[in-house]
Each structure stands twice: as structure tokens, then as C-alpha cells.
Amino acid sequence: MSIQWFPGHMNAAKKKAEESMADTDVVIEVLDARLPEASCNPLVERMRVFRQRPCLKILNKSDLADPVATALWASYYNAQDNVTAYPMTTKKPSDVARIVTLCKQLAPHRGVPTKPLRIMIMGIPNVGKSTLMNALLKRRVAKVGDEPAVTKTQQRIYLDQHTVLIDTPGLMWPKIDMDSDGLMLAASHAIGSNALIEEEVAVFLAEVLLERYPNLLAARYGLKTEGMDGVAVVEGVGMKRGFRVKGGDLDFEKSAHVLLHDYRSGALGRISLETPQSRAERLARHAAEMQEKAERAAAIAAAKAEEAARGKRGS
Ligand code: GDP
């Protein structure tokens, strides 16, 4: 299965983002702390690096993520040029309060009345951009000049006299390269999925949990996970909860739904779906698969060409 994203106004949004980025001093990229790289929009990252804009990478929803994995991700991003990582949750006003200060540190030459610090917030859907924006606006101490009230069409919002937020539309990428990214995003509800795919997403989640958090499965559902695979875990959840369809068979769909819900709400515990190391391993596997595919395609093309040449010689 491959989860694809079909953006409605991709090109218009991209153009708008490019324009906004030209007028921006610091890009805030909101990521989901549970799956930071899978929730990163490569297009935004490319644009940002091209424009050489510093970036505050917010690892949001860190209240739901595994703190050990989050610390590894913070080191990973902090090692990058022009990047500060900031694990936080929009639920904590004190976390939100630090954002402007961190942005100022990334662009120390800005932030005076003649040169206000211009900040832009980017990120894929459901990572918490609106919540963050609202939290920042609530803290707003001053409205400057003739700025109109905040409306949907507003382009610039002053957070204080020296800091302005550039409003940008959400932006997604044209294609999710790795199936596992699509599955992680669906598990975390960044992209929608229908009931059929939900079952596949739940099995994928169960496999990650088996590998990294079997103790959480044992604690919540009383499962003895040894020897289990993803399907068995989902079935196990249903059996423990007594989810049956008419006729007595296990209700796999409901079991899948409950597992996903428990992960999404944090009821299962603090879980990260990837670490810098697991990401590197997945990327290497993906590259090897792509290479194999290309070699297979080349071999088929060569065989066809040979066959065609033989046909010609024979005729
Ligand atoms: P947007 O699509 O990026 O604007 O995301 P929203 O701001 O609409 O947030 C998506 C969902 O994530 C909402 O249900 C928020 O309540 C939730 N959310 C946002 N920030 C956090 C956070 O730090 N922790 C948790 N647990 N949930 C959050």
C-alpha cells in the first residue's frame, strides 16, 4: 500500500510560501515530536536552506513523545547549521513563552523597531500550528500602528513592537516517498485514512510498538507479546476487550481503531515512532529497494531490447 497526498492548491501555496520566505528572518517549522522527520515537509526544508534562513524546529506534542527519543532528535537537529531544536508542548504556556526569545537568538541583527524580527510558521497539517499561533497571539502585548484585527486574510500580525508573524498557508509535499512515512503520518492523524487503511495503519503501529514498546502493550492490554506479530497484537487487543462481530468472530476493525485511538490520545504512554537511528536505517533500506527496482527495470529493458534485436535479425 502507498499513501499518497493529493494537494489541492499545491503550486499556489508553494509560490506564496516562497514569497513569504523571502521576507522572513526566521522560519519556525512545527514538527510532531513523535515522528519528526516523517512530519517534515522536504519542500519547505529545501526552500529554507536555499534561502539560508535560520530555523527553529519545534518538536511539538512532546508531551506524547518518548522523552529519550525526543532528546536524541534535539541533538540531531541542533547539530545542523542555522537550526535550533525546541521540544515543547502548546499545552504549556511557559513553553510557548520562550519561542520569540529563541527566534531572536537565531537572528540577532533583527528585532528593533526599524527592523522587526519577521517570523514565519510552517508545518504539515495537524502538528499544532493553529494552536501554537493562538497561544502566541494570546500572549501578544501590543498592537502596533494601524494593524487591523486578526482576520483570516491578514498577512502580518505583530506579536510585539519588534516581532511580526508572517501568516502562511499550510503546505504539503507532492509525494510521500517512503510508505512507512505515510503510515506514521496516518497513525498520528496528520493525514486521513479510511477504515480499510486504518487496519493496515494499526498493524504497522503494532509492529513499531512490538519492537520498541512491548512493555506498554503488556501494561495496557495485558498482552504477552513474545512471538507476536502486528496482526496478532491487534487481535490481542480485540480479544482482551471482547470486541466481537455478529456471529462471534473478532471485530478486527474495532480493535484496530482502539489501538490507534489509545496511541493518538497518549493513553498507551509516551511513544515515538522513529529515532534518528531508526530513520537512518529506514532510509538505507529504502535506498537499497530503489536501487534494486532500478536494476530490475534496467534488466527488463535490456532483455526486451535484445528480444527486439533478435526479432529484427530473424525477419
Ligand atoms: P494544525 O493543523 O497544524 O494547525 O494543528 P492544530 O493546531 O489544529 O492541532 C491539531 C491537534 O493537535 C489538535 O487536536 C490540538 O489540540 C492538538 N495539539 C496541538 N498541540 C499539542 C500538544 O502540544 N500536545 C498535544 N497532546 N496535543 C496538541
XYZ file of C-alpha atoms and ligand atoms in Angstrom:
343
model
C 0.000 0.000 0.000
C 1.104 3.522 -0.639
C -0.477 6.547 0.984
C -0.446 9.451 -1.388
C -1.172 13.040 -0.694
C -3.173 14.943 -3.264
C -2.735 18.626 -2.516
C -5.457 20.935 -3.739
C -3.569 24.126 -4.339
C -0.039 22.909 -4.123
C 1.515 25.304 -6.603
C -0.278 28.392 -5.319
C 0.686 27.529 -1.740
C 4.278 26.866 -2.754
C 4.541 30.182 -4.559
C 3.052 32.022 -1.596
C 5.456 30.290 0.784
C 8.403 31.191 -1.427
C 7.362 34.832 -1.437
C 6.801 34.867 2.313
C 10.112 33.191 2.957
C 11.934 35.922 1.071
C 10.547 38.396 3.642
C 11.240 36.222 6.662
C 14.139 36.243 9.115
C 13.396 33.036 10.977
C 11.351 30.046 9.887
C 9.538 28.160 12.610
C 8.943 24.647 11.437
C 6.477 22.785 13.578
C 7.150 19.045 13.644
C 5.446 16.240 15.504
C 7.934 15.155 18.179
C 6.775 11.536 17.803
C 7.834 11.408 14.125
C 9.940 14.475 13.416
C 11.405 13.573 10.040
C 8.282 11.872 8.738
C 6.369 15.045 9.629
C 8.923 17.336 7.973
C 7.956 18.811 4.634
C 11.043 18.355 2.427
C 9.864 21.143 0.154
C 9.890 23.685 2.979
C 13.270 22.460 4.134
C 14.718 22.799 0.624
C 13.280 26.306 0.272
C 14.623 27.338 3.642
C 18.122 26.021 3.048
C 18.169 27.636 -0.395
C 17.219 30.980 1.138
C 19.638 30.394 4.023
C 17.035 31.198 6.622
C 17.675 30.043 10.183
C 15.108 27.660 11.590
C 13.514 26.954 14.931
C 12.472 23.313 14.686
C 9.681 22.919 17.182
C 9.244 19.327 18.278
C 5.654 19.800 19.293
C 3.433 17.411 21.230
C 6.482 16.339 23.198
C 4.013 15.510 25.995
C 3.013 12.499 23.849
C 6.520 11.533 22.694
C 9.145 9.326 24.323
C 11.458 11.778 26.130
C 14.557 9.697 25.355
C 13.821 9.761 21.618
C 12.987 13.467 21.778
C 16.360 14.233 23.373
C 18.089 12.303 20.562
C 16.162 14.272 17.957
C 17.017 17.568 19.659
C 20.741 16.733 19.441
C 20.302 15.633 15.840
C 18.761 18.945 14.782
C 20.965 21.127 16.961
C 23.969 19.695 15.111
C 22.629 21.209 11.871
C 23.739 24.638 10.657
C 21.404 27.504 11.441
C 18.987 25.273 13.335
C 17.756 25.301 16.915
C 15.613 22.419 18.110
C 12.921 23.124 20.653
C 10.949 20.257 22.153
C 7.745 21.667 23.626
C 4.032 21.349 24.019
C 1.490 24.027 23.187
C -0.288 22.899 26.353
C 2.321 24.660 28.493
C 2.180 28.469 28.329
C 5.756 28.650 29.657
C 6.948 26.602 26.643
C 5.170 28.942 24.241
C 6.593 31.960 26.056
C 10.170 31.021 25.087
C 9.589 30.871 21.347
C 10.143 34.526 20.467
C 13.343 34.666 22.539
C 14.696 31.589 20.727
C 13.851 33.156 17.367
C 15.612 36.361 18.349
C 18.751 34.382 19.138
C 18.666 32.989 15.602
C 18.504 36.467 14.037
C 20.236 38.805 16.483
C 20.500 41.603 13.915
C 16.710 41.945 13.836
C 14.153 42.811 16.485
C 14.454 46.575 16.705
C 11.586 48.900 15.767
C 13.157 49.781 12.394
C 13.948 46.159 11.650
C 11.322 43.976 13.260
C 12.024 40.266 13.555
C 9.928 38.547 10.900
C 8.830 35.035 11.766
C 7.015 32.524 9.617
C 5.321 29.377 10.894
C 5.268 26.308 8.661
C 4.345 22.703 9.060
C 2.148 19.923 7.749
C -1.467 19.623 8.917
C -2.287 18.626 12.471
C 1.128 19.243 14.031
C -0.345 22.077 16.115
C 0.292 25.254 14.090
C -3.094 26.862 14.803
C -2.903 26.019 18.483
C 0.578 27.488 18.599
C -0.436 30.590 16.695
C -3.379 31.153 19.045
C -1.160 30.677 22.070
C 1.339 33.192 20.679
C -1.414 35.680 19.911
C -2.884 35.359 23.382
C 0.453 36.477 24.716
C 0.528 39.420 22.396
C 1.150 42.532 24.423
C 0.841 45.296 21.888
C -0.806 46.030 18.618
C 1.285 48.297 16.505
C 0.236 51.101 14.178
C -2.837 50.560 12.141
C -2.736 46.824 12.133
C -6.295 45.598 11.721
C -7.743 42.937 13.966
C -6.585 39.432 13.249
C -8.545 38.027 10.372
C -8.172 35.045 8.136
C -6.789 37.138 5.315
C -4.294 39.043 7.396
C -0.728 38.723 6.234
C 1.235 40.190 9.123
C 0.475 40.033 12.801
C 2.559 41.945 15.322
C 3.351 39.898 18.397
C 5.058 42.876 19.959
C 6.620 46.060 18.666
C 9.672 44.240 17.384
C 8.273 40.949 16.220
C 5.950 40.209 13.379
C 4.377 36.935 12.404
C 4.041 36.325 8.688
C 0.928 34.350 8.007
C 1.358 31.484 5.542
C -0.909 28.785 4.242
C -0.353 25.165 5.112
C 1.836 23.306 2.689
C 2.246 19.641 1.961
C 4.568 17.720 -0.286
C 3.616 16.254 -3.638
C 4.549 12.694 -2.805
C 5.427 10.683 0.252
C 8.468 8.685 -0.795
C 8.514 6.044 1.895
C 5.405 4.026 2.705
C 6.457 3.961 6.342
C 6.214 7.772 6.471
C 2.660 7.605 5.146
C 1.814 5.009 7.770
C 3.391 7.034 10.597
C 1.513 10.136 9.478
C -1.754 8.238 9.264
C -1.182 6.662 12.693
C -0.655 10.137 14.128
C -3.657 11.536 12.236
C -1.699 14.010 10.119
C -3.340 12.512 7.078
C -6.759 10.978 6.957
C -7.290 7.321 6.253
C -10.370 5.244 5.568
C -11.410 2.247 7.626
C -9.635 -0.222 5.383
C -6.314 1.580 5.581
C -6.830 2.130 9.329
C -6.421 -1.609 9.815
C -3.135 -1.574 7.936
C -2.032 1.512 9.855
C -2.877 -0.199 13.158
C -0.848 -3.283 12.179
C 2.089 -1.047 11.294
C 1.762 0.766 14.630
C 1.568 -2.585 16.433
C 4.822 -3.649 14.781
C 6.587 -0.480 15.924
C 5.197 -0.992 19.422
C 6.324 -4.609 19.472
C 9.811 -3.567 18.519
C 10.196 -0.571 20.779
C 7.494 -0.540 23.482
C 6.322 -4.109 24.197
C 6.067 -3.204 27.884
C 3.405 -0.602 27.107
C 1.341 -3.208 25.241
C 1.645 -5.519 28.229
C 0.704 -2.772 30.671
C -2.386 -1.523 28.825
C -3.818 -4.722 27.343
C -2.168 -7.444 29.412
C -0.635 -8.921 26.256
C 2.207 -11.404 26.373
C 3.875 -10.113 23.251
C 6.584 -12.725 22.774
C 6.302 -14.339 19.347
C 3.515 -11.974 18.291
C 3.402 -10.047 15.034
C 1.445 -6.858 14.311
C -1.754 -8.656 13.335
C -1.643 -10.763 16.490
C -1.293 -7.637 18.620
C -4.364 -6.019 17.069
C -6.256 -9.294 17.517
C -4.993 -9.486 21.073
C -6.383 -6.027 21.848
C -9.781 -7.118 20.498
C -9.781 -10.402 22.399
C -8.856 -8.750 25.685
C -11.621 -6.198 25.178
C -14.153 -8.701 23.882
C -14.709 -6.997 20.527
C -16.851 -9.373 18.501
C -18.921 -9.000 15.386
C -22.277 -10.754 14.958
C -21.593 -14.471 14.840
C -18.820 -14.234 17.401
C -15.810 -13.501 15.181
C -13.251 -10.982 16.327
C -14.003 -7.379 15.316
C -10.644 -6.516 13.790
C -11.741 -3.077 12.619
C -12.808 -2.014 16.102
C -9.648 -3.468 17.637
C -7.528 -1.513 15.134
C -9.453 1.631 15.906
C -8.984 1.272 19.658
C -5.232 0.676 19.354
C -4.873 3.773 17.171
C -7.043 5.837 19.474
C -5.031 4.787 22.512
C -1.807 5.797 20.746
C -3.171 9.111 19.458
C -4.616 10.160 22.803
C -1.499 9.195 24.744
C -3.425 6.561 26.742
C -0.839 3.941 25.744
C 2.004 6.049 27.065
C 4.663 8.306 25.611
C 5.643 6.844 22.280
C 7.932 7.932 19.449
C 7.575 6.206 16.111
C 11.094 6.985 14.958
C 14.530 7.894 16.269
C 17.469 9.312 14.297
C 18.869 5.785 14.126
C 15.666 4.060 13.018
C 15.245 6.828 10.439
C 18.739 6.261 9.055
C 18.051 2.515 8.856
C 14.755 3.032 7.050
C 16.356 5.452 4.604
C 19.148 2.968 3.853
C 16.599 0.174 3.315
C 14.549 2.422 1.073
C 17.599 3.417 -0.990
C 18.552 -0.269 -1.399
C 14.993 -1.108 -2.518
C 15.005 1.737 -5.034
C 18.360 0.584 -6.370
C 17.083 -2.968 -6.720
C 13.978 -1.723 -8.513
C 16.067 0.358 -10.911
C 18.346 -2.606 -11.624
C 15.341 -4.845 -12.270
C 13.833 -2.270 -14.634
C 17.157 -1.923 -16.455
C 17.482 -5.729 -16.808
C 13.934 -5.980 -18.192
C 14.606 -3.148 -20.650
C 17.847 -4.807 -21.780
C 16.096 -8.173 -22.244
C 13.328 -6.523 -24.273
C 15.852 -4.704 -26.448
C 17.695 -7.943 -27.080
C 14.473 -9.716 -27.973
C 13.551 -6.923 -30.368
C 17.003 -7.082 -31.977
C 16.700 -10.875 -32.326
C 13.295 -10.403 -33.935
C 14.744 -7.975 -36.427
C 17.648 -10.265 -37.290
C 15.233 -13.172 -37.706
C 12.887 -11.320 -40.074
P -2.598 22.414 12.662
O -3.391 21.654 11.636
O -1.140 22.242 12.453
O -2.983 23.860 12.767
O -2.889 21.722 14.072
P -3.895 22.147 15.237
O -3.392 23.347 15.950
O -5.271 22.203 14.682
O -3.742 20.912 16.225
C -4.084 19.587 15.850
C -4.427 18.785 17.086
O -3.273 18.625 17.903
C -5.478 19.455 17.970
O -6.341 18.430 18.453
C -4.666 20.063 19.106
O -5.397 20.157 20.299
C -3.547 19.044 19.246
N -2.316 19.624 19.812
C -1.669 20.747 19.426
N -0.559 20.926 20.154
C -0.478 19.871 21.017
C 0.471 19.481 22.031
O 1.498 20.125 22.291
N 0.182 18.318 22.700
C -0.914 17.557 22.439
N -1.077 16.438 23.135
N -1.822 17.906 21.509
C -1.598 19.050 20.799
